[in-house]
Amino acid sequence: MNVEVTGVQFNEIQAEVLIVGTYKHPENTTNWSEFVSFYGSSLEKWLKAGDVSTDRKKLTKLPTLKEGKLQRVFFVGLGNRKTLTQDELRDIFGTVGKELVASKTTNVSIWLDSFTNEEIEIEDATYLAAEGIGLGLYQVQNYKTSSNTTDYYLDLVELVTNSDEQEILSYFEIGQVYSEAVNEARTLVNMPPNVLTATKMAEYAKELAETYDFEYEELGKAEMEELGMGAILAVNQGSTEEPKLMVLKYRANDEWNDVVGLVGKGITYDTGGYSIKTKEGMVGMKGDMGGAAAVLGAMRIIGETRPNKNVIAVIASTDNMISGNAFKPDDVITSYSGKTIEILNTDAEGRLVLADSVSYAKQQGANYIVDIATLTGGVIVALGKDKTGALSNDDAFFELFKEATAETGEFVWRMPLTESDKKRIRKSDVADLNNSPGRDGHMIFGGGFVGEFVENTPWIHLDIAGTSDASAAYDLGPKGGTGAMVRSLATLVERMSLEDSEE
Ligand code: BES
Ligand code: ZN
Ligand code: ZN
């Protein structure tokens, strides 16, 4: 995609479609008079009559009736100028992206200044345009032999503004980096489980590492056996696919003593094992690697933006299957940390693979840990499909993450993890821990179990079982994988790097 910046001179516009934001009282829109003088006075009439809507998220398409390249204007309703927020503007740009796909528009001009207000500066509007439109453009790949989705591709984006060209371009590029990383994560989540095996995911991770010059290490079954990673191995026991533990290290500096660990659950398919899921509950479990996808997406952003913070990504991947070899309830296993675990439910497998991954991240030097997983149905019961549930053992660390999510507009809600919850996780007649203390509040037990392996390291647990895939299309994308928390994880690392440089 070609991105260019042009001044506010309509006769120079190279694209066929111009996108213009329109506030409720259009004269409140920045540079509105210039626009009207270009477009013609009839516009005011149409606005008065409601033929061009200024309602938030309403899109009106009109022809220009002028000679030249520009054929049509898409008026994007912004509502009241005083109340438009950055999150809403991102969503609005998402709907614009979708409209570009629907109308197969391959070249577009965006009149950037029209999207600004007192809270949204031109830099913000530029960034949000790139991010929102980039997310809105995403289409789910399918395997239909007679697909009616052509290979749509946006060739040209022309940014119309009088602001500094280089600065505008750099903001737009960051927005592109963020949206592309989310879209990559979405694609991983949407891939069928027979296509995206642990081995395939490891190939993907390795390629990512090569692209961005990360150190890369991969543990297979033999290495896991050698290291005694009994928890991942137990989950993999029923499978014919080899398990993989992927480790990516981004070195911001020569010292490896201040490291944030991003740990993702990469279950490529979750049947539940012998604690088998219902046939309805199983469909969709190809997405049980959403945490891994989020970590890989965040690493892509980190590779592009290169923050001043060491990062280790650890992703454990396997499917959770049934066979004569599969692990079963009543088994007692020994994790990499040495802690023993009584298996009460083979469907509580995510916490098991995370346990070994977190221990490995710590062993490799992580002194901050964020784990992310499609861990429990409980989080959906508690918070719905649009909120990520969290646990943390460190208020300041969580606060920093909250700030990151305020910037990205991804909703996160912290749940309590009490001593009595921990007691229930530690209750077993035969082992140190049990993997399923009960269904009451089980989002907390899932994350709390991972916390047993994190111990005193500052830690945030993110349960994206609800947010990792959308059951219906939404402003920023289609039904399916959402790439939840990709942007927030990368923004957290960015903020940690800024904090370090302030010290
Ligand atoms: N992968 C599931 C969680 C899940 C459920 C993700 C729905 C996405 C949508 C996880 O491994 C699981 O099965 N969790 C169990 C835990 C229970 C056995 C304690 C659950 O949520 O029922
Ligand atoms: Zn499960
Ligand atoms: Zn699972």
CSV table of N, CA and C in Angstrom, one decimal, residues 15 35 40 53 87 104 126-127 129 141 187 201 207 247 308 331 382 396 433 435 443 464 468 471 501:
chain,number,residue,atom,x,y,z
A,15,ALA,N,-7.0,10.3,-5.5
A,15,ALA,CA,-7.8,9.1,-5.2
A,15,ALA,C,-9.2,9.3,-5.8
A,35,PHE,N,-14.0,23.1,2.6
A,35,PHE,CA,-14.6,21.9,2.0
A,35,PHE,C,-15.8,22.3,1.2
A,40,GLY,N,-19.5,22.6,-3.0
A,40,GLY,CA,-20.7,23.3,-3.5
A,40,GLY,C,-21.7,23.5,-2.4
A,53,SER,N,-26.0,12.5,6.6
A,53,SER,CA,-26.1,12.3,8.0
A,53,SER,C,-24.9,12.7,8.8
A,87,ASP,N,-11.5,6.4,21.3
A,87,ASP,CA,-12.0,5.0,21.1
A,87,ASP,C,-13.1,5.0,20.1
A,104,LYS,N,-15.1,-2.1,-2.6
A,104,LYS,CA,-13.9,-2.5,-3.4
A,104,LYS,C,-13.1,-1.2,-3.8
A,126,THR,N,-4.5,10.7,12.8
A,126,THR,CA,-3.7,10.0,11.8
A,126,THR,C,-3.5,8.6,12.3
A,127,TYR,N,-3.0,8.4,13.5
A,127,TYR,CA,-2.8,7.1,14.1
A,127,TYR,C,-4.0,6.3,14.1
A,129,ALA,N,-6.7,6.6,12.3
A,129,ALA,CA,-7.1,6.3,10.9
A,129,ALA,C,-6.4,5.0,10.4
A,141,GLN,N,-9.8,-15.4,5.9
A,141,GLN,CA,-9.5,-16.3,4.8
A,141,GLN,C,-10.5,-17.5,4.8
A,187,THR,N,-5.6,-14.0,12.0
A,187,THR,CA,-5.5,-15.1,11.1
A,187,THR,C,-5.0,-16.4,11.8
A,201,MET,N,2.8,-23.7,14.1
A,201,MET,CA,2.9,-22.4,14.9
A,201,MET,C,4.4,-22.1,15.2
A,207,GLU,N,10.0,-17.9,12.0
A,207,GLU,CA,10.1,-16.9,10.9
A,207,GLU,C,10.0,-15.5,11.4
A,247,VAL,N,10.4,-20.0,22.3
A,247,VAL,CA,11.0,-19.0,23.1
A,247,VAL,C,11.6,-17.9,22.2
A,308,ASN,N,12.8,0.1,24.3
A,308,ASN,CA,14.0,-0.1,25.1
A,308,ASN,C,13.7,-0.9,26.3
A,331,ASP,N,-4.7,-38.7,37.6
A,331,ASP,CA,-3.3,-38.8,37.4
A,331,ASP,C,-2.6,-37.7,38.3
A,382,ALA,N,-18.8,-14.4,33.8
A,382,ALA,CA,-18.6,-13.3,34.7
A,382,ALA,C,-18.7,-11.9,34.0
A,396,ALA,N,0.9,-1.8,41.2
A,396,ALA,CA,1.6,-0.8,40.3
A,396,ALA,C,1.7,-1.4,38.9
A,433,LEU,N,-0.8,-29.4,44.3
A,433,LEU,CA,-1.9,-28.6,43.8
A,433,LEU,C,-2.9,-29.5,43.1
A,435,ASN,N,-5.8,-29.2,39.7
A,435,ASN,CA,-6.0,-28.3,38.6
A,435,ASN,C,-7.4,-27.9,38.4
A,443,MET,N,-12.9,-18.8,36.9
A,443,MET,CA,-11.9,-17.9,36.2
A,443,MET,C,-10.7,-17.7,37.2
A,464,ILE,N,-8.6,-14.3,28.1
A,464,ILE,CA,-9.3,-13.8,26.9
A,464,ILE,C,-10.2,-14.8,26.3
A,468,SER,N,-11.2,-13.2,22.7
A,468,SER,CA,-10.3,-13.6,21.6
A,468,SER,C,-11.0,-13.9,20.3
A,471,SER,N,-18.3,-13.4,18.2
A,471,SER,CA,-19.4,-14.2,17.7
A,471,SER,C,-20.2,-13.6,16.6
A,501,SER,N,13.3,4.6,31.1
A,501,SER,CA,14.1,5.7,30.7
A,501,SER,C,13.9,7.0,31.6
